[in-house]
XYZ file of C-alpha atoms in Angstrom:
746
model
C -22.672 42.257 94.334
C -19.773 42.007 96.713
C -18.517 45.459 98.031
C -14.868 46.411 98.923
C -15.128 49.159 101.548
C -12.130 51.455 101.289
C -11.584 54.413 103.832
C -8.014 55.702 103.029
C -5.659 56.069 100.064
C -2.976 54.141 101.780
C -5.353 51.162 101.312
C -5.422 51.470 97.593
C -1.582 51.332 97.512
C -1.685 48.336 99.738
C -4.336 46.469 97.374
C -2.253 47.469 94.335
C 0.970 46.135 95.817
C -0.248 43.143 97.592
C -3.661 42.014 96.800
C -4.846 43.397 93.257
C -7.323 40.424 92.786
C -9.489 42.305 95.299
C -10.407 44.784 92.583
C -11.488 41.907 90.328
C -13.581 40.050 92.780
C -15.207 42.970 94.693
C -16.664 46.483 93.681
C -14.987 49.230 95.492
C -17.139 51.450 97.731
C -16.006 54.839 99.300
C -16.965 58.162 100.704
C -13.533 59.559 100.794
C -12.742 62.336 98.421
C -9.108 61.274 97.913
C -9.844 57.701 97.584
C -12.430 58.536 95.027
C -10.181 60.754 93.008
C -7.480 58.117 93.086
C -9.840 55.437 91.955
C -11.093 57.567 89.023
C -7.341 58.300 87.932
C -6.777 54.514 87.927
C -9.827 53.961 85.657
C -11.450 51.460 88.316
C -15.134 51.602 88.679
C -16.658 52.313 92.058
C -19.718 53.204 94.206
C -19.413 57.059 95.381
C -21.595 57.019 98.765
C -22.239 60.646 98.050
C -24.252 59.797 94.840
C -27.025 58.621 97.236
C -27.642 61.647 99.461
C -29.772 64.591 97.944
C -29.401 68.093 99.271
C -33.006 67.764 100.777
C -31.969 64.605 102.635
C -28.704 66.406 103.762
C -30.664 69.383 104.995
C -33.468 67.456 106.773
C -30.944 65.363 108.583
C -28.836 68.299 109.647
C -32.079 69.745 111.207
C -33.000 66.481 112.746
C -29.530 65.816 114.333
C -29.575 69.216 116.057
C -32.834 68.492 117.562
C -31.810 65.097 118.721
C -28.900 66.663 120.701
C -31.323 68.605 122.728
C -33.250 65.667 123.751
C -31.215 62.560 123.369
C -31.471 61.114 126.995
C -35.319 61.307 126.290
C -35.320 59.626 123.102
C -32.979 56.887 124.639
C -35.276 56.556 127.611
C -32.870 57.380 130.241
C -32.763 59.744 133.028
C -30.516 62.990 132.723
C -27.174 63.014 134.498
C -26.552 65.681 137.001
C -23.696 67.176 138.842
C -25.404 68.722 141.855
C -28.278 70.505 139.851
C -26.415 71.099 136.691
C -27.526 68.548 133.800
C -24.349 67.076 132.644
C -26.288 65.390 129.910
C -27.749 68.401 128.535
C -24.448 70.174 128.661
C -22.977 67.233 126.473
C -25.500 67.473 123.581
C -23.517 69.491 121.324
C -20.727 66.884 121.336
C -23.254 64.417 119.784
C -24.129 66.702 116.703
C -21.582 65.361 114.289
C -22.097 61.702 115.053
C -25.938 61.852 115.101
C -25.961 63.734 111.730
C -23.442 61.229 110.304
C -25.683 58.075 111.435
C -28.666 59.542 109.993
C -26.821 60.171 106.533
C -25.067 56.755 106.670
C -28.509 54.882 107.124
C -30.068 56.625 104.136
C -26.923 55.980 102.046
C -26.085 52.278 102.962
C -29.829 51.200 102.730
C -30.144 52.582 99.146
C -26.789 51.157 97.975
C -27.834 47.703 99.382
C -31.281 47.915 97.962
C -30.142 49.126 94.704
C -27.161 46.824 94.062
C -28.498 43.654 95.712
C -25.377 43.424 98.046
C -24.728 39.988 99.309
C -21.172 40.489 100.983
C -19.126 43.292 102.399
C -15.415 43.111 102.737
C -13.281 46.301 103.852
C -10.534 48.052 105.392
C -12.326 49.535 108.285
C -11.096 52.199 110.639
C -10.711 51.830 114.153
C -13.525 53.092 116.397
C -12.913 56.674 117.198
C -15.484 58.583 119.328
C -16.380 62.024 117.764
C -16.069 64.418 120.572
C -16.283 68.245 120.017
C -15.462 68.312 116.452
C -12.498 65.834 116.466
C -10.201 64.311 117.105
C -8.412 65.450 113.970
C -8.609 64.328 111.288
C -12.295 64.845 111.839
C -13.443 62.924 108.810
C -11.888 59.631 110.211
C -13.751 59.729 113.244
C -16.901 60.503 111.670
C -16.278 57.775 109.225
C -16.048 55.313 112.146
C -19.517 56.364 113.049
C -20.657 55.504 109.415
C -19.272 52.212 109.605
C -21.146 51.296 112.809
C -24.342 52.185 110.919
C -23.045 49.886 107.974
C -22.379 46.965 110.513
C -25.755 47.438 112.084
C -27.574 47.332 108.673
C -25.583 44.251 107.516
C -26.309 42.445 110.509
C -29.894 43.326 110.419
C -29.996 41.865 106.706
C -27.698 38.730 107.351
C -25.029 40.304 105.049
C -21.632 38.776 106.106
C -18.941 41.390 106.610
C -15.276 40.544 106.328
C -12.617 42.892 107.877
C -9.433 43.162 105.904
C -6.027 44.428 107.415
C -3.530 46.684 105.712
C 0.044 46.906 106.773
C 0.430 50.440 105.236
C 0.100 53.533 107.727
C -2.932 55.618 107.187
C -2.517 59.067 105.688
C -2.361 62.043 108.090
C -4.158 64.982 106.583
C -3.588 67.394 109.196
C -1.193 70.134 110.613
C -1.137 70.411 114.283
C -2.096 73.587 116.110
C 0.531 74.976 118.415
C -0.804 75.411 122.064
C -1.077 78.902 123.286
C 1.865 79.041 125.700
C 4.142 81.966 126.212
C 7.735 81.642 126.098
C 9.891 82.865 129.117
C 12.069 85.761 128.392
C 14.656 87.535 130.400
C 12.822 90.962 129.946
C 9.475 91.270 131.699
C 7.062 93.598 130.031
C 4.513 92.923 132.798
C 3.468 96.291 134.587
C 4.048 95.857 138.191
C 0.666 96.948 139.783
C 0.401 98.235 143.267
C -3.218 97.789 143.705
C -5.493 95.164 142.022
C -9.315 95.176 142.551
C -10.379 92.755 139.880
C -9.357 89.409 138.363
C -10.372 88.197 134.922
C -10.211 84.445 134.559
C -9.672 83.360 131.038
C -10.108 79.768 129.738
C -7.951 79.836 126.746
C -9.398 76.611 124.784
C -10.843 77.903 121.654
C -9.030 81.388 121.573
C -6.993 82.111 118.584
C -3.349 83.241 119.197
C -4.162 86.733 118.183
C -7.072 86.953 120.586
C -4.822 85.456 123.462
C -2.174 87.746 122.840
C -4.373 90.861 122.648
C -6.348 89.827 125.971
C -3.009 89.102 127.750
C -1.441 92.457 126.584
C -4.571 94.519 127.310
C -5.192 93.327 130.730
C -1.498 93.670 131.700
C -1.802 97.396 130.770
C -5.118 97.916 132.649
C -5.067 99.460 136.066
C -6.893 97.610 138.920
C -7.068 94.386 136.853
C -5.172 91.204 136.862
C -5.626 88.316 134.210
C -5.332 84.579 135.042
C -5.495 82.298 132.131
C -6.239 78.530 132.494
C -6.853 75.672 130.078
C -9.214 72.706 130.637
C -5.859 70.447 130.210
C -4.258 72.347 133.324
C -7.326 71.648 135.400
C -7.701 67.858 134.004
C -4.079 67.151 134.778
C -4.057 68.475 138.297
C -7.602 66.859 138.844
C -5.768 63.545 138.157
C -3.695 64.078 141.049
C -6.563 65.566 143.388
C -8.967 62.210 142.698
C -9.765 62.219 146.530
C -13.445 61.805 145.575
C -15.125 58.687 144.144
C -18.129 60.133 143.072
C -19.640 58.406 139.736
C -22.597 60.084 138.233
C -22.617 57.860 135.161
C -24.270 54.756 136.322
C -27.450 55.724 134.524
C -25.662 56.037 131.125
C -23.906 52.877 131.496
C -27.003 51.005 132.206
C -28.255 52.410 128.979
C -25.168 51.156 126.999
C -26.092 47.440 128.044
C -29.815 47.893 127.246
C -29.599 49.083 123.609
C -31.689 46.233 122.660
C -34.600 47.445 124.270
C -34.996 50.401 122.141
C -37.991 50.752 119.793
C -37.846 54.270 118.670
C -37.426 56.064 115.104
C -33.768 55.983 115.365
C -32.275 52.519 115.901
C -28.982 53.152 113.994
C -28.080 55.368 116.782
C -29.989 54.275 120.139
C -30.650 50.380 119.177
C -27.209 49.994 117.592
C -24.539 47.960 119.517
C -21.878 49.207 117.039
C -22.552 52.670 118.002
C -21.768 52.242 121.667
C -18.241 53.500 121.330
C -19.553 56.946 120.569
C -21.569 57.020 123.781
C -18.509 55.504 125.609
C -16.575 58.375 124.369
C -19.289 60.865 125.484
C -19.327 59.207 128.957
C -15.540 59.694 129.091
C -16.047 63.373 128.410
C -19.086 63.827 130.888
C -16.653 62.022 133.510
C -13.859 64.443 132.896
C -16.449 67.253 133.115
C -17.690 65.904 136.504
C -14.049 65.389 137.857
C -13.152 68.846 136.876
C -16.261 70.509 138.452
C -15.000 70.488 142.054
C -11.543 71.802 141.286
C -12.927 74.518 139.187
C -15.599 75.443 141.705
C -12.875 75.726 144.336
C -10.965 77.961 141.853
C -14.011 80.288 141.820
C -14.619 80.181 145.391
C -11.260 81.070 146.503
C -10.337 83.375 143.584
C -13.569 85.115 143.148
C -12.883 86.600 139.663
C -14.969 89.439 138.458
C -15.655 87.678 135.129
C -14.967 84.464 133.560
C -14.098 84.631 129.717
C -14.383 81.585 127.286
C -12.629 81.268 124.036
C -15.402 78.583 123.304
C -18.041 77.052 125.464
C -20.555 75.172 123.530
C -19.046 71.772 124.136
C -19.520 69.451 127.469
C -16.591 70.549 129.618
C -16.727 74.249 129.084
C -20.597 74.200 129.254
C -20.309 72.810 132.678
C -17.956 75.273 133.652
C -20.084 77.891 132.556
C -23.071 76.571 134.459
C -20.853 76.418 137.805
C -19.817 79.972 137.310
C -23.369 81.342 136.644
C -24.422 79.366 139.893
C -21.851 81.520 141.776
C -23.318 84.759 139.987
C -20.061 85.391 138.277
C -20.556 87.061 134.736
C -19.717 84.685 131.745
C -18.597 85.769 128.357
C -17.706 83.967 125.548
C -16.046 85.084 122.180
C -17.937 84.176 118.952
C -15.221 83.813 116.542
C -17.207 84.972 113.382
C -15.566 84.988 110.061
C -16.948 83.673 106.867
C -18.585 80.433 105.904
C -21.875 78.559 105.410
C -24.289 79.933 107.692
C -25.227 76.280 108.974
C -21.845 75.956 110.230
C -22.577 78.555 112.868
C -25.590 76.578 114.560
C -24.543 75.094 117.792
C -21.463 77.213 118.231
C -22.709 79.215 121.260
C -23.589 77.658 124.613
C -25.169 79.198 127.685
C -22.718 82.010 128.517
C -24.381 85.357 129.841
C -22.837 87.308 127.033
C -21.556 86.597 123.600
C -19.060 88.780 121.853
C -19.479 88.968 117.972
C -17.730 90.981 115.137
C -20.654 92.581 113.255
C -24.424 92.578 112.770
C -24.309 89.525 110.294
C -22.924 87.366 113.366
C -25.815 88.615 115.357
C -28.448 88.094 112.659
C -27.332 84.554 112.257
C -27.118 83.818 115.865
C -30.627 85.298 116.379
C -32.044 83.067 113.455
C -30.667 80.096 115.461
C -32.602 80.873 118.605
C -29.907 82.987 120.526
C -31.425 85.797 122.581
C -30.615 89.100 121.216
C -29.832 90.525 124.757
C -26.966 88.158 125.037
C -25.339 89.172 121.868
C -22.777 92.238 122.077
C -20.900 93.746 118.683
C -17.423 94.675 119.486
C -15.576 93.852 116.290
C -12.939 91.280 115.507
C -10.171 91.120 118.094
C -8.394 88.773 115.957
C -8.359 90.659 112.442
C -8.798 94.331 113.389
C -5.055 95.087 114.201
C -3.913 93.097 111.118
C -6.346 95.161 108.989
C -5.238 98.438 110.461
C -1.310 97.541 109.700
C -1.998 95.923 106.350
C -4.254 99.190 105.330
C -1.174 101.197 105.240
C 0.022 102.185 101.899
C 2.613 99.960 100.464
C 5.992 101.324 99.840
C 8.466 100.823 96.935
C 10.600 98.821 99.669
C 7.773 96.387 100.075
C 7.410 95.658 96.487
C 11.197 95.011 96.490
C 10.945 92.620 99.281
C 8.244 90.796 97.406
C 10.559 90.347 94.445
C 13.270 89.144 96.616
C 10.902 86.499 98.149
C 9.481 85.224 95.054
C 12.994 84.724 93.645
C 14.052 82.985 96.730
C 11.235 80.490 96.293
C 12.054 79.940 92.702
C 9.145 81.990 91.275
C 9.189 84.682 88.396
C 8.475 88.221 89.817
C 7.172 89.100 86.326
C 4.399 86.647 86.242
C 1.369 86.502 88.480
C 0.922 84.418 91.376
C -2.453 82.748 91.778
C -3.112 81.013 95.216
C -5.494 78.236 95.446
C -7.121 78.500 99.032
C -8.504 74.884 99.577
C -10.410 73.327 102.469
C -12.147 70.024 103.022
C -15.809 70.140 101.726
C -17.096 67.758 104.540
C -16.312 65.884 107.413
C -17.419 62.438 106.382
C -21.024 62.392 106.471
C -21.071 65.411 108.978
C -21.211 68.840 107.770
C -21.119 68.478 104.016
C -21.004 71.728 102.208
C -20.409 70.682 98.390
C -21.124 67.686 96.392
C -17.928 65.585 96.293
C -18.152 64.325 92.678
C -18.636 67.842 91.369
C -15.821 69.004 93.491
C -13.379 66.616 92.257
C -14.501 67.528 88.560
C -13.478 71.157 89.596
C -10.190 70.194 90.854
C -9.538 68.301 87.448
C -10.863 71.292 85.465
C -8.484 73.571 87.374
C -5.584 71.197 86.818
C -6.231 71.394 83.077
C -6.300 75.303 83.199
C -2.977 75.229 85.177
C -1.324 73.046 82.327
C -2.561 75.458 79.663
C -1.477 78.746 81.442
C 2.226 78.559 81.644
C 2.339 82.472 81.951
C 0.752 82.070 85.267
C 2.235 80.663 88.644
C -0.129 78.591 90.961
C 0.370 77.929 94.628
C -1.787 75.321 96.556
C -2.485 76.512 100.053
C -4.535 73.976 102.012
C -6.418 74.590 105.213
C -4.341 74.211 108.221
C -6.434 71.955 110.429
C -7.580 69.372 107.698
C -7.538 69.281 104.247
C -6.757 66.612 101.244
C -2.958 66.871 101.598
C -2.435 63.401 99.813
C -4.397 64.598 96.811
C -2.361 67.760 96.639
C 0.834 65.940 97.086
C -0.004 63.618 93.918
C -0.700 66.712 91.881
C 2.707 68.061 92.555
C 4.364 64.754 91.871
C 2.890 65.286 88.397
C 5.683 67.833 87.962
C 3.733 70.689 86.366
C 6.240 73.515 86.072
C 4.051 76.172 87.286
C 2.361 74.492 90.269
C 3.855 74.747 93.601
C 2.972 73.438 97.093
C 4.964 75.302 99.931
C 3.811 73.267 102.906
C 6.330 75.161 105.304
C 5.009 78.703 104.385
C 2.285 80.274 106.490
C -0.755 81.790 105.239
C 0.315 85.441 105.440
C 3.521 84.529 103.686
C 1.644 82.954 100.711
C -0.777 85.874 100.568
C 1.948 88.301 100.862
C 3.392 86.910 97.315
C 0.160 86.408 95.808
C -1.599 88.267 92.988
C -4.997 86.629 93.219
C -6.552 84.232 95.587
C -9.060 81.526 94.399
C -11.362 79.708 96.878
C -12.860 76.457 95.478
C -16.467 75.392 96.618
C -15.953 76.450 100.172
C -16.027 80.096 101.193
C -13.882 80.581 104.244
C -12.362 83.357 106.324
C -9.133 83.107 103.964
C -11.146 85.406 101.612
C -11.387 88.164 104.261
C -7.603 87.804 105.008
C -6.843 88.085 101.290
C -8.883 91.261 101.095
C -7.307 92.670 104.328
C -3.988 92.047 102.365
C -5.456 93.819 99.195
C -5.429 90.517 97.335
C -8.432 90.158 94.807
C -10.615 87.082 95.670
C -12.333 84.758 93.171
C -14.912 82.228 94.295
C -15.191 79.250 92.027
C -18.006 77.309 92.996
C -19.863 74.547 91.000
C -20.555 72.069 93.787
C -21.896 73.943 96.890
C -25.158 72.450 97.879
C -28.151 74.522 96.809
C -29.548 75.247 100.297
C -30.487 78.387 102.014
C -28.442 77.626 105.148
C -25.518 76.765 102.971
C -25.162 80.177 101.589
C -22.170 82.355 102.828
C -22.763 84.115 106.017
C -21.829 87.351 104.325
C -22.906 87.986 100.734
C -21.926 91.707 100.181
C -17.969 91.080 99.723
C -16.228 92.590 96.864
C -15.283 89.329 95.195
C -15.870 87.701 91.812
C -17.914 84.578 91.704
C -17.635 82.062 88.866
C -18.960 78.786 87.958
C -16.813 77.528 85.247
C -13.234 77.333 84.160
C -13.699 79.749 81.113
C -15.174 82.332 83.461
C -12.478 81.915 85.899
C -9.913 82.386 83.098
C -11.557 85.520 81.755
C -11.690 86.961 85.256
C -7.966 86.307 85.864
C -7.253 87.741 82.433
C -9.350 90.920 83.030
C -7.672 91.446 86.543
C -4.285 91.050 84.868
C -4.913 93.557 82.084
C -6.986 96.078 84.025
C -5.294 98.128 87.042
C -8.825 99.653 87.447
C -10.733 96.207 87.940
C -8.010 95.107 90.384
C -8.354 98.543 92.389
C -12.060 98.327 92.397
C -11.934 94.958 94.040
C -9.237 95.926 96.763
C -9.710 99.534 97.406
C -13.186 99.492 98.716
C -12.389 98.862 102.281
C -15.929 99.884 103.584
C -17.374 96.295 103.430
C -14.172 94.716 104.955
C -14.399 97.463 107.789
C -17.888 96.337 108.388
C -17.156 92.644 108.550
C -14.501 93.223 111.126
C -16.198 95.802 113.081
C -13.829 98.730 112.528
C -14.737 101.893 114.365
C -12.851 104.930 116.104
C -12.281 102.635 119.271
C -10.259 99.254 118.558
C -12.072 96.052 119.094
C -10.024 95.215 122.142
C -10.782 98.693 123.815
C -14.522 98.023 123.185
C -14.357 94.665 124.672
C -12.570 96.041 127.908
C -15.007 98.824 128.152
C -17.693 96.191 128.049
C -16.075 93.921 130.656
C -15.543 97.144 132.973
C -19.225 98.089 132.412
C -20.248 94.515 133.214
C -18.348 94.013 136.476
C -19.105 97.623 138.076
C -19.095 97.107 141.698
C -17.354 93.582 141.572
C -14.141 94.366 143.243
C -12.519 92.969 146.211
C -8.749 94.589 146.286
C -8.183 93.494 149.976
C -8.856 89.900 149.206
C -6.578 90.005 146.137
C -3.972 91.922 147.951
C -3.867 89.214 150.899
C -3.677 86.436 148.371
C -0.694 88.054 146.571
C 1.307 88.724 149.983
C 0.810 85.538 151.641
C -1.353 82.776 149.703
C -0.922 80.250 152.530
C -1.791 82.685 155.270
C -4.905 83.855 153.536
C -5.845 80.008 153.246
C -5.440 79.639 157.003
C -7.724 82.285 157.653
C -10.372 80.910 155.310
C -9.517 77.176 156.068
C -12.637 76.434 157.979
C -14.974 77.841 155.211
C -13.161 76.103 152.412
C -12.597 72.741 153.890
C -16.549 72.298 154.374
C -16.773 71.959 150.681
C -13.433 70.987 149.181
C -10.695 68.648 149.759
C -7.240 69.862 151.075
C -5.766 68.634 147.460
C -8.262 70.706 145.716
C -7.530 73.994 147.826
C -3.795 73.347 147.514
C -4.250 73.217 143.682
C -6.098 76.448 143.568
C -3.859 78.365 145.684
C -0.702 77.102 143.980
C -2.179 77.838 140.483
C -2.983 81.312 141.543
C 0.549 81.704 142.913
C 1.958 80.779 139.755
C -0.201 82.844 137.644
C 0.380 85.979 139.624
C 4.075 85.301 139.914
C 4.180 85.305 143.557
C 6.806 82.757 143.874
C 7.027 79.026 145.209
C 8.827 80.033 148.248
C 5.977 82.336 149.384
C 3.848 79.057 149.715
C 5.721 77.945 152.607
C 6.148 80.812 154.682
C 3.747 79.484 157.228
C 5.712 76.442 157.705
C 2.993 73.922 156.532
C 3.275 70.128 156.640
C 2.636 68.368 153.368
C 2.455 64.856 152.403
C 4.487 63.848 149.204
C 1.265 63.883 147.152
C 0.563 67.440 148.333
C 4.144 68.487 147.476
C 3.494 67.158 143.841
C 0.104 68.935 143.755
C 1.636 72.300 144.818
C 4.640 72.198 142.371
C 2.669 70.874 139.440
C -0.072 73.465 139.719
C 2.351 76.159 140.212
C 4.365 75.007 136.883
C 1.149 74.619 134.793
C -0.055 78.092 135.768
C 3.377 79.731 135.309
C 3.542 78.098 131.690
C 0.077 79.349 130.703
C 0.400 82.933 132.418
C 3.981 84.139 132.835
C 5.856 85.797 129.942
C 8.820 86.606 131.889
C 11.367 84.248 133.851
C 10.727 83.051 137.538
C 14.075 81.872 138.171
C 13.675 82.156 142.172
C 10.953 79.675 142.180
C 12.860 77.383 139.784
C 15.801 77.653 142.148
C 13.525 76.697 144.850
C 12.272 73.695 143.078
C 15.778 72.507 142.390
C 16.719 72.913 146.057
C 13.819 70.764 146.907
C 14.505 68.052 144.539
C 18.079 67.809 145.716
C 16.840 67.503 149.447
C 13.879 65.174 148.419
C 14.905 63.172 145.454
C 12.673 60.338 146.082
C 9.555 62.446 145.509
C 10.825 63.604 142.298
C 11.831 59.953 141.134
C 8.225 58.779 142.002
C 6.709 60.998 139.546
C 5.458 59.833 136.146
C 7.421 60.807 132.959
C 5.025 63.559 132.050
C 5.180 65.545 135.512
C 8.881 64.989 135.777
C 9.553 66.315 132.173
C 7.371 69.537 133.151
C 9.518 70.254 136.054
C 12.699 69.568 134.131
C 11.366 71.972 131.583
C 10.403 74.628 134.046
C 14.028 74.528 135.603
C 15.694 74.566 132.242
C 13.801 77.536 130.836
C 14.260 79.557 133.882
C 17.923 78.998 133.581
C 18.910 77.181 136.817
C 20.090 73.935 135.247
C 20.217 72.345 131.978
C 19.216 68.903 130.317
C 22.609 67.420 130.822
C 22.847 68.151 134.590
C 19.350 66.821 135.089
C 20.121 63.502 133.513
C 23.292 63.287 135.303
C 21.494 63.987 138.810
C 18.822 61.448 138.048
C 21.267 58.766 137.105
C 23.081 59.408 140.562
C 20.029 59.320 142.427
C 18.844 56.243 140.714
C 22.274 54.427 141.721
C 21.912 55.667 145.462
C 18.584 54.447 145.648
C 19.761 50.978 145.048
C 22.164 50.817 148.109
């Protein structure tokens, strides 16, 4: 048999438009749910890769991949890589979880297919090599699919099966909605409390924080006496580290040697450690480890100069954050991470926690799951959900007649009938390629087809598809809408809250997510339709006591909706029992954010240095001069300037304060100072800093060559800072730049 490997729905369109004979000559093969669905709709026979994976194999490979992440250098036969005495290769383990799991599953699948069908040739529209780092890049399934391809190439080569790479001129589908960065917009009004005396600083790495968590932390620490908060992202440090690269350390020689010696591997996992085609994954990991090592020194300088009382992480299980946690712990600074909890299969929670001293969770279910995966109980602290508690407290208030009138107006504005029930289908991707599979794809496709049949029959109901915001089968849903069912809608522009606000019921399909909790908070009944979830103990929902209806067939789904429509009592029984929701999000007399700050205050008793912070705020460069001999023994001048400038931007000290001592700086050092201040100001400030923007404009007018030599990205950041703070506009900047360029030619 000759196989035609298809990885994206755009390739089917290309084949039908340009090379339909391929479908005659070859047998299509795919593991992509959207592609499979389209082939079924077209009546084209194909091989579904998922038919060759049993639940038992999925479970055993998941367990095995997690074990391999802990000992991967051992298995590869190489020495661990260190930054000082921190094992970078150990910190990087979790970044390999998806790729290892995908490779193990791919080997099982492709060996079975080749043996079963006597495959003699493979042609395919193969994806570019994309290393899976963290759980991305989005769309995750595409990066994971490139891992599967690497295993297919390795097997084909070992069996002398020729592989032909085909090219499509059509763009790949997108399948994602991009998350907005956590950056506050400047406003003319400042709601920052001016604090006369600050004794403690909380340093917060916002990567991994939700917008609600970020806002709550900022607002709370702004209100607390004796505290200031400084937020930083790994991208902030990365961007400045690129400017402060005075060091030429390369801790990666050992790993790079490994990449060129894969042929020597003789262990049990040659699809990973003896596979030349898998090297791009290790190269991606090397890049991530390289970034971590380059960030280590600037971050260490940050901690030594700032001396925060605590470092708070939004997420710290992956390479970069794990290294930063270890650096903080070495300096005996308490580290705290927020475990985001929620609802979902239990196995998805494994590996979400790194090595921070303290882990903040929502409830006892979170604690029990983490303990079952080996996390020490003493590290786990239950404080409730910062993300959802405030929403619950506001949504739990009685709805007024005005609320219902507004709902009717909103329904009419969307072309919906206020007198007919609105059912929202809360969908989500059921796997990331051969990593983290939750449900059987063939059975899931059948469920979607059955639901479409149900929608066609029930003209008395209105249905809205609401996909998961990070990745879902958008092309499949778009095609459903093209069928022009009069009672099926796909409002891509509406937020989740807006959709739930106009809905009568929520239906989750073969993936139980935190969307169910949000529906219950909004007093919207939830039905979980599941006919495809793998029957494995760790694949059960993390919380099983919620007041929801579970059904496994369309007839049961239809009966449940009809019962809820007819019986007010049934609906109230599902939505008025708030006790379980309160237990999930940890509602108590004190709010979650108050309990969190109480915990932090207790944690850092005695850790205060008000005099040091006061000197930093009054005269940062003067403070640096006093400590210069101590700092310069360990750090470069560029690294020190980065930290002091970033702190100045976070505390809104003002750019002009950095030059009160008449320091002399090189062009490169000027750039580091300005960019550090601007990155920090963007991440931390919620009011305008027009004096600093005016100072920066004056510097540009008197030193145009420094400004013009900047790369586009940094020049754009400077322009944005001045425009947002009202000292100029885009037109004037453009005119000024043209004048300088003309003058530079003379």
